[in-house]
């Protein structure tokens, strides 16, 4: 499908991309987002939706998923489209504009902001062959709705932040929580490890270190028990389990973006202070960029987005100023004439 020509197309619906979409609308530019994931929010939605964030200006504390919801509301103000579940693989030039390509669609655009974060990412899968058929049928690699696990026997595999966060948060809600890790070294925040260890000591949570998934046993087509193998003793144990949550981190892939002729440093796009990539009309912002002093934070992603969009708008419409003026004073919001 070939979409209508737009002034600006943003790759990535993370916090940077969502704010860029709002900003484009504020500047009167027609815009759209294309994102590989099936939901907006980037790392916040995929990696830590239930974590509290404390360093976003104006929010003393905010759950990552709530910040995403606010960004979506703000971005939706101008009714610009967000195309989800599409990985951008190609960037071409033709007929005086740029064209982004996915497997199925073409997005012609007068300018582009790449807000692709750490790349299109997907959860790392359990390596055991016996796990593969159960993905989507009892093995779930993302927790989208914790309420779904109420009363379920849950097994979490992993030793990082997500594994420990969910082990702690599901304790008391799930019928049982079992945490499984191949070693006794954890990469999670110390306070969360201590909280889970307290749950284990009190008999509220089970922990199997030096164990790995060995076999899955089903009853009537649903997972009923998981057999774990002690990697040292080579013995196996069966544990009651309805749902397995592998929390093994994510693999991210910049894919085709690295072949678009921009200067890269360690998989980051080098930009100048105008967020220009070196390709005419192509800007970048957020975690994907590097420049002297760059910090990979939500706050700096917002700032990068504002700079990139104002530059892109001026590139497309040279008569429009780079400086946007103050939103508190713009006609687009029904305020005084700008
Ligand atoms: C556990 C954790 C906790 C954090 N806590 C904080 C915190 O407290 N405060 C803070 O400021 N920061 C925090 N961060 C960092 C923060 O999440 C990032 O700085 C922020 O997400 C960067 O936003 P972004 O929009 O630039 O990129 P991302 O959030 O990575 O979003 C990029 C989007 O681009 C999409 N994409 C990539 N490639 C393609 C492609 N080829 N085609 C289509 N779509 C593509 C991806 O699917 C993704 O949705 C934390 C990060 C983690 C992992």
Short mmCIF file of C-alpha atoms in Angstrom, two decimals, residues 196-309:
data_model
loop_
_atom_site.label_atom_id
_atom_site.label_comp_id
_atom_site.label_asym_id
_atom_site.label_seq_id
_atom_site.Cartn_x
_atom_site.Cartn_y
_atom_site.Cartn_z
CA UNK A 196 12.29 -11.39 46.42
CA UNK A 197 14.77 -13.17 48.69
CA UNK A 198 12.59 -12.14 51.65
CA UNK A 199 9.56 -13.62 49.86
CA UNK A 200 11.55 -16.85 49.31
CA UNK A 201 12.66 -16.98 52.96
CA UNK A 202 9.01 -16.55 54.04
CA UNK A 203 7.90 -19.36 51.71
CA UNK A 204 5.84 -17.01 49.53
CA UNK A 205 7.98 -17.47 46.39
CA UNK A 206 10.07 -20.42 45.16
CA UNK A 207 13.52 -19.81 43.71
CA UNK A 208 15.58 -22.39 41.77
CA UNK A 209 19.10 -21.16 41.07
CA UNK A 210 21.44 -23.27 38.90
CA UNK A 211 18.34 -24.63 37.13
CA UNK A 212 17.04 -24.40 33.59
CA UNK A 213 13.88 -25.41 31.77
CA UNK A 214 14.13 -29.04 30.67
CA UNK A 215 10.66 -30.24 29.59
CA UNK A 216 7.09 -28.98 29.45
CA UNK A 217 4.22 -31.27 30.45
CA UNK A 218 0.68 -30.48 29.34
CA UNK A 219 -2.77 -31.65 30.37
CA UNK A 220 -5.60 -31.20 27.85
CA UNK A 221 -3.43 -29.04 25.62
CA UNK A 222 -2.36 -26.53 28.29
CA UNK A 223 0.83 -26.34 30.29
CA UNK A 224 0.47 -28.07 33.67
CA UNK A 225 4.02 -28.81 34.89
CA UNK A 226 7.50 -27.72 33.94
CA UNK A 227 10.43 -30.02 34.50
CA UNK A 228 13.55 -28.15 35.61
CA UNK A 229 17.07 -29.47 35.38
CA UNK A 230 19.72 -28.79 38.03
CA UNK A 231 22.66 -27.76 35.82
CA UNK A 232 25.19 -28.97 38.42
CA UNK A 233 23.63 -32.17 39.80
CA UNK A 234 21.97 -33.03 36.43
CA UNK A 235 18.79 -34.07 38.26
CA UNK A 236 15.29 -32.90 37.34
CA UNK A 237 12.35 -31.57 39.38
CA UNK A 238 8.73 -31.06 38.29
CA UNK A 239 7.07 -27.79 39.26
CA UNK A 240 3.36 -26.96 38.93
CA UNK A 241 3.05 -24.22 36.34
CA UNK A 242 0.36 -22.69 34.13
CA UNK A 243 2.38 -19.88 32.56
CA UNK A 244 6.10 -19.45 31.81
CA UNK A 245 7.43 -15.90 31.55
CA UNK A 246 10.93 -15.87 30.02
CA UNK A 247 12.59 -12.59 31.09
CA UNK A 248 15.83 -13.03 29.19
CA UNK A 249 16.23 -9.51 27.87
CA UNK A 250 15.73 -8.21 24.37
CA UNK A 251 17.66 -8.46 21.14
CA UNK A 252 17.61 -5.21 19.24
CA UNK A 253 18.42 -4.75 15.62
CA UNK A 254 19.11 -1.50 13.79
CA UNK A 255 18.80 -3.53 10.61
CA UNK A 256 18.63 -1.54 7.41
CA UNK A 257 19.05 1.84 9.15
CA UNK A 258 22.80 1.26 9.25
CA UNK A 259 22.93 1.11 5.46
CA UNK A 260 21.40 4.50 4.72
CA UNK A 261 24.69 6.32 4.25
CA UNK A 262 24.73 8.18 7.57
CA UNK A 263 27.79 8.38 9.82
CA UNK A 264 27.51 5.85 12.65
CA UNK A 265 29.45 5.52 15.88
CA UNK A 266 28.85 2.26 17.73
CA UNK A 267 25.40 1.82 16.16
CA UNK A 268 24.40 5.41 16.91
CA UNK A 269 23.70 8.03 14.25
CA UNK A 270 26.06 10.99 14.46
CA UNK A 271 24.08 14.26 14.33
CA UNK A 272 25.02 17.91 14.65
CA UNK A 273 23.29 20.39 16.95
CA UNK A 274 20.42 20.71 14.41
CA UNK A 275 19.88 16.91 14.60
CA UNK A 276 20.92 16.67 10.94
CA UNK A 277 22.25 13.27 9.86
CA UNK A 278 24.15 14.41 6.79
CA UNK A 279 21.39 13.24 4.40
CA UNK A 280 19.24 16.12 3.20
CA UNK A 281 15.85 16.09 4.91
CA UNK A 282 16.76 13.24 7.26
CA UNK A 283 17.00 14.10 10.96
CA UNK A 284 17.43 11.85 14.00
CA UNK A 285 16.56 12.17 17.69
CA UNK A 286 16.51 10.26 20.99
CA UNK A 287 18.48 7.19 22.00
CA UNK A 288 19.56 6.49 18.42
CA UNK A 289 21.73 9.60 18.13
CA UNK A 290 25.11 10.63 19.40
CA UNK A 291 26.65 14.09 19.74
CA UNK A 292 29.05 15.57 22.29
CA UNK A 293 27.38 15.38 25.69
CA UNK A 294 24.41 13.23 24.54
CA UNK A 295 22.55 11.55 27.42
CA UNK A 296 20.19 8.65 26.68
CA UNK A 297 17.18 9.81 28.64
CA UNK A 298 13.52 10.50 28.00
CA UNK A 299 14.06 14.19 28.81
CA UNK A 300 16.82 14.61 26.24
CA UNK A 301 14.78 12.64 23.68
CA UNK A 302 12.03 15.27 24.01
CA UNK A 303 14.55 18.04 23.49
CA UNK A 304 16.11 16.30 20.47
CA UNK A 305 12.61 15.80 19.00
CA UNK A 306 11.76 19.51 19.29
CA UNK A 307 15.02 20.51 17.59
CA UNK A 308 14.67 17.88 14.83
CA UNK A 309 11.04 18.70 14.01
#
